[in-house]
C-alpha positions as a LaTeX table, in Angstrom:
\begin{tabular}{lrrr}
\hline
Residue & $x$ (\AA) & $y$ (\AA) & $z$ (\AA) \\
\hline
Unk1 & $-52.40$ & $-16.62$ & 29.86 \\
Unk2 & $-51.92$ & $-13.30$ & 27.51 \\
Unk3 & $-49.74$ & $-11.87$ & 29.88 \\
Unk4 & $-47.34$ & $-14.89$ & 30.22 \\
Unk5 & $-47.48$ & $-15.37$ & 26.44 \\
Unk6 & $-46.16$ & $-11.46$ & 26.18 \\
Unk7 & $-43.44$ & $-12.43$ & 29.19 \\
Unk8 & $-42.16$ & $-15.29$ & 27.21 \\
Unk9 & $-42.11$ & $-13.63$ & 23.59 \\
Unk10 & $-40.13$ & $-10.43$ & 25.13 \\
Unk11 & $-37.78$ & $-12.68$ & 27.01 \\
Unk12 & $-37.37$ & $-14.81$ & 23.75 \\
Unk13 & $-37.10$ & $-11.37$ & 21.53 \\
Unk14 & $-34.65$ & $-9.64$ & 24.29 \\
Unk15 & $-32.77$ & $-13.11$ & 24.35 \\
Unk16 & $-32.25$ & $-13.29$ & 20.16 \\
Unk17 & $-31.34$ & $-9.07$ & 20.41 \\
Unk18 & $-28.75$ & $-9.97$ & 22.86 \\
Unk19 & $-27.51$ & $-13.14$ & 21.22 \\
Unk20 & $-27.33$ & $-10.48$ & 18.41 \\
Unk21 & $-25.22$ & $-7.74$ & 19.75 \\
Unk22 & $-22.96$ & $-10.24$ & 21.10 \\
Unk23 & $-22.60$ & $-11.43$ & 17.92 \\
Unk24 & $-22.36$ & $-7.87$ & 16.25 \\
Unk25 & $-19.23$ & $-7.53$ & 18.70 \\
Unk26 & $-18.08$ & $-10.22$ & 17.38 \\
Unk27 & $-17.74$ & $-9.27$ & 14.25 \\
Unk28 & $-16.81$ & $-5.60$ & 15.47 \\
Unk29 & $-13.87$ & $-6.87$ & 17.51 \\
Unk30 & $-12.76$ & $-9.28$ & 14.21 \\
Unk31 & $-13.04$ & $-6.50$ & 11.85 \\
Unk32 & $-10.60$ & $-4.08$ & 13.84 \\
Unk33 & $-8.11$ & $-7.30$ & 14.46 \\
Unk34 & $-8.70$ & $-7.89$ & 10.89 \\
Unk35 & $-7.83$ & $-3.99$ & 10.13 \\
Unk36 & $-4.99$ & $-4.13$ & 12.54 \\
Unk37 & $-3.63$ & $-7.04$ & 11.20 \\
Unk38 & $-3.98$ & $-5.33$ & 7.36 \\
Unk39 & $-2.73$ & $-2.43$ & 8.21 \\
Unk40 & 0.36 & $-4.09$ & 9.69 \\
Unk41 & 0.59 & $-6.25$ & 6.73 \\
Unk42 & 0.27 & $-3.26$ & 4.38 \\
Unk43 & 3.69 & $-1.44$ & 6.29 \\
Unk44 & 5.41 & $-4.48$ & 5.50 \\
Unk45 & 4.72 & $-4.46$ & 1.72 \\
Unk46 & 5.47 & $-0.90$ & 1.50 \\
Unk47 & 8.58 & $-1.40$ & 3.58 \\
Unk48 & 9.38 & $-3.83$ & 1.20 \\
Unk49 & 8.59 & $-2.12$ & $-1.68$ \\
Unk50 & 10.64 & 0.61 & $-0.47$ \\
Unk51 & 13.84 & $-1.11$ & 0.40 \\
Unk52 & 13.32 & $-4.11$ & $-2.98$ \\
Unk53 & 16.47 & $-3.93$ & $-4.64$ \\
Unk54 & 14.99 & $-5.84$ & $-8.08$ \\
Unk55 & 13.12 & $-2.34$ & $-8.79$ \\
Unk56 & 13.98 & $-3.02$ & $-12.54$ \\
Unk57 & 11.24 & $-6.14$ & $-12.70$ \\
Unk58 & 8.63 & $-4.45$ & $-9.57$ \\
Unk59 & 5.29 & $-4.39$ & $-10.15$ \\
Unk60 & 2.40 & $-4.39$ & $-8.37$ \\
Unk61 & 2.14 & $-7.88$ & $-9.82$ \\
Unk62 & 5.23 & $-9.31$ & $-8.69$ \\
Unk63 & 4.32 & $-7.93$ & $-4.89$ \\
Unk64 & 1.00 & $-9.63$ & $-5.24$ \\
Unk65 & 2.59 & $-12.77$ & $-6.32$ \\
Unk66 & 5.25 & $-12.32$ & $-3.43$ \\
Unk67 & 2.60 & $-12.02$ & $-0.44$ \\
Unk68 & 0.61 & $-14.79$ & $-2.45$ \\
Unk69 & $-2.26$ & $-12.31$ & $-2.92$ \\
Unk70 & $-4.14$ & $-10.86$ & $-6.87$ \\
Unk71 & $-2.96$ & $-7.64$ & $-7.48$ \\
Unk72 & $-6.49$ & $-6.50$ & $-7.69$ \\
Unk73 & $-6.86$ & $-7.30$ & $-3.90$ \\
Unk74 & $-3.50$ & $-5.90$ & $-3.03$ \\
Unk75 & $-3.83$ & $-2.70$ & $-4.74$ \\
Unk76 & $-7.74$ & $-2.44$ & $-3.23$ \\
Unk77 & $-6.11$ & $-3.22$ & 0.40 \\
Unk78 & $-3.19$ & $-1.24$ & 0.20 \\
Unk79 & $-4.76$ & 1.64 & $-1.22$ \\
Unk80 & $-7.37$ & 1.61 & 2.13 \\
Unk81 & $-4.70$ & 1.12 & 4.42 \\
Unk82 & $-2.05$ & 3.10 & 3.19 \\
Unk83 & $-4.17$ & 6.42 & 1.94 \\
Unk84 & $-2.05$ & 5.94 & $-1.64$ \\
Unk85 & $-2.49$ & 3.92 & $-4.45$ \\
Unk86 & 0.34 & 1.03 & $-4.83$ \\
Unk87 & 1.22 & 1.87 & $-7.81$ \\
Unk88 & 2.50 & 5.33 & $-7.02$ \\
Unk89 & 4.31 & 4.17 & $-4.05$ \\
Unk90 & 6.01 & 2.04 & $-6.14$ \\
Unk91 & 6.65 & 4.47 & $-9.07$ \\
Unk92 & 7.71 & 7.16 & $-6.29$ \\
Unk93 & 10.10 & 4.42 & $-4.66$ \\
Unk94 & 11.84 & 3.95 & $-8.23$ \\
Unk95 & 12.33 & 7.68 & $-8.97$ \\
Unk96 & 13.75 & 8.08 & $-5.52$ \\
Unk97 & 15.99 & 5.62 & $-5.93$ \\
Unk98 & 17.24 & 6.68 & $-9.40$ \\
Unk99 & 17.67 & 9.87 & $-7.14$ \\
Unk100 & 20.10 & 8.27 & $-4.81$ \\
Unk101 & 21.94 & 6.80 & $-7.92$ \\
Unk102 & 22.35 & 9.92 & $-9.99$ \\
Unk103 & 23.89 & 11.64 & $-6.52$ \\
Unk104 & 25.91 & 8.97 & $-5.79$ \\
Unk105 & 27.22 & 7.41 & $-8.89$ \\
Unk106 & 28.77 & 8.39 & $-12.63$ \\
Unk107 & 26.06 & 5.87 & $-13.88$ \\
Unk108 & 24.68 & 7.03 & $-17.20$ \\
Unk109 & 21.21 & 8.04 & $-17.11$ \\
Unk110 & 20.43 & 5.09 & $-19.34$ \\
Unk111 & 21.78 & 2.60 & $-17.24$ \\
Unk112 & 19.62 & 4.22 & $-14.00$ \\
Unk113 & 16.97 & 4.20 & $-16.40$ \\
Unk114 & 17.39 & 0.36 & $-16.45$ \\
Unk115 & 17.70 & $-0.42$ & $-13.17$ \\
Unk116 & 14.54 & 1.19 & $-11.96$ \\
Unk117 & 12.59 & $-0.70$ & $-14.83$ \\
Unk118 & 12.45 & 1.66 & $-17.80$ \\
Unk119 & 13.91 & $-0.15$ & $-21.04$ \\
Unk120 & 13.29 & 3.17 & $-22.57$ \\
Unk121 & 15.30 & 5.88 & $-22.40$ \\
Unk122 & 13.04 & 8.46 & $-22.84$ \\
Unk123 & 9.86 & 7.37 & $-20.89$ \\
Unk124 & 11.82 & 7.27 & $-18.33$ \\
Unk125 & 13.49 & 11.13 & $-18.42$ \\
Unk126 & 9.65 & 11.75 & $-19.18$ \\
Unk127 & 8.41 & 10.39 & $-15.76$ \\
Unk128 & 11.62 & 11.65 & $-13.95$ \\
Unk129 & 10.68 & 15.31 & $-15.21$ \\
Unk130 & 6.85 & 14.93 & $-13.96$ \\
Unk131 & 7.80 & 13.96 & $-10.56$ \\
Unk132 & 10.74 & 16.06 & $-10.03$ \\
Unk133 & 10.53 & 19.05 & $-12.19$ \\
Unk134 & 13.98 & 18.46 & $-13.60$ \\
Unk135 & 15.73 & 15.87 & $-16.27$ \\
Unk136 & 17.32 & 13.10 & $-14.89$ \\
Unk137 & 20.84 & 14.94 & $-16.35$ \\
Unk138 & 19.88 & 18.91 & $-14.98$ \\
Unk139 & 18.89 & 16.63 & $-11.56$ \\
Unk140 & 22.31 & 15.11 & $-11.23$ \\
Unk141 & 24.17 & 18.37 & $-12.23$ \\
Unk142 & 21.95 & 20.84 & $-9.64$ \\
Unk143 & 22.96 & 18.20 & $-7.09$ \\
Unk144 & 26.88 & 18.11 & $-7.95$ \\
Unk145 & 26.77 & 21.97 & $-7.90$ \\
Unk146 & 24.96 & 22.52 & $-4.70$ \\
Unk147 & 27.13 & 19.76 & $-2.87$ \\
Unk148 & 30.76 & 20.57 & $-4.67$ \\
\hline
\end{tabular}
């Protein structure tokens, strides 16, 4: 009677551990849809993000609100998937773009200033001077020269 007692409990204990694994991958096999599905979403925001032409009112709010997410989440997510935080990509985004304008246009810096989002002047020749080692002015004019 022992011995068919033992049988049964290791064929009910080997029956729950398998029940258990295939439930593990399960889970496994969600999670890396789940991550492959995130990570797709993610290139879509930043491809957004990176092609947006309302830069002047982009946050990581508004994105959030776009994709119908918190911005908590979104920043949490993107950060993971992305390796950056959203809010640099975004910032980076604007100050390339104010770039492209100061090369290609007779814009004042003011008004670039105002179409990336900065209603101040001089936060944003501040920022511009962080990330690109020049003022939004000596930018435009070391471009010009190297180009003429």
């Amino acid at each position: 009677f022992r011995f068919f007692h033992k049988f049964f409990s290791c064929l009910i204990i080997t029956h729950q551990c398998t029940k258990h694994q295939l439930h593990l991958r399960a889970l496994q096999h969600m999670t890396e849809q789940d991550l492959e599905n995130s990570a797709t979403e993610m290139t879509g925001i930043a491809n957004y993000i990176s092609s947006c032409e309302e830069l002047d009112t982009l946050t990581v709010s508004t994105v959030a609100e776009r994709y119908g997410m918190n911005a908590s989440s979104l920043s949490h997510r993107f950060k993971k998937q992305m390796g950056c935080n959203i809010s640099d990509y975004i910032f980076t985004c604007k100050m390339n773009h104010a770039c492209a304008l100061l090369r290609s246009t007779d814009q004042t810096v003011a008004e670039i200033a105002q179409k990336v989002g900065y209603s101040q002047y001089t936060s944003f020749v501040r920022q511009f001077k962080r990330q690109k080692g020049l003022t939004p002015t000596a930018y435009r004019d070391a471009w010009r020269k190297e180009h003429e």
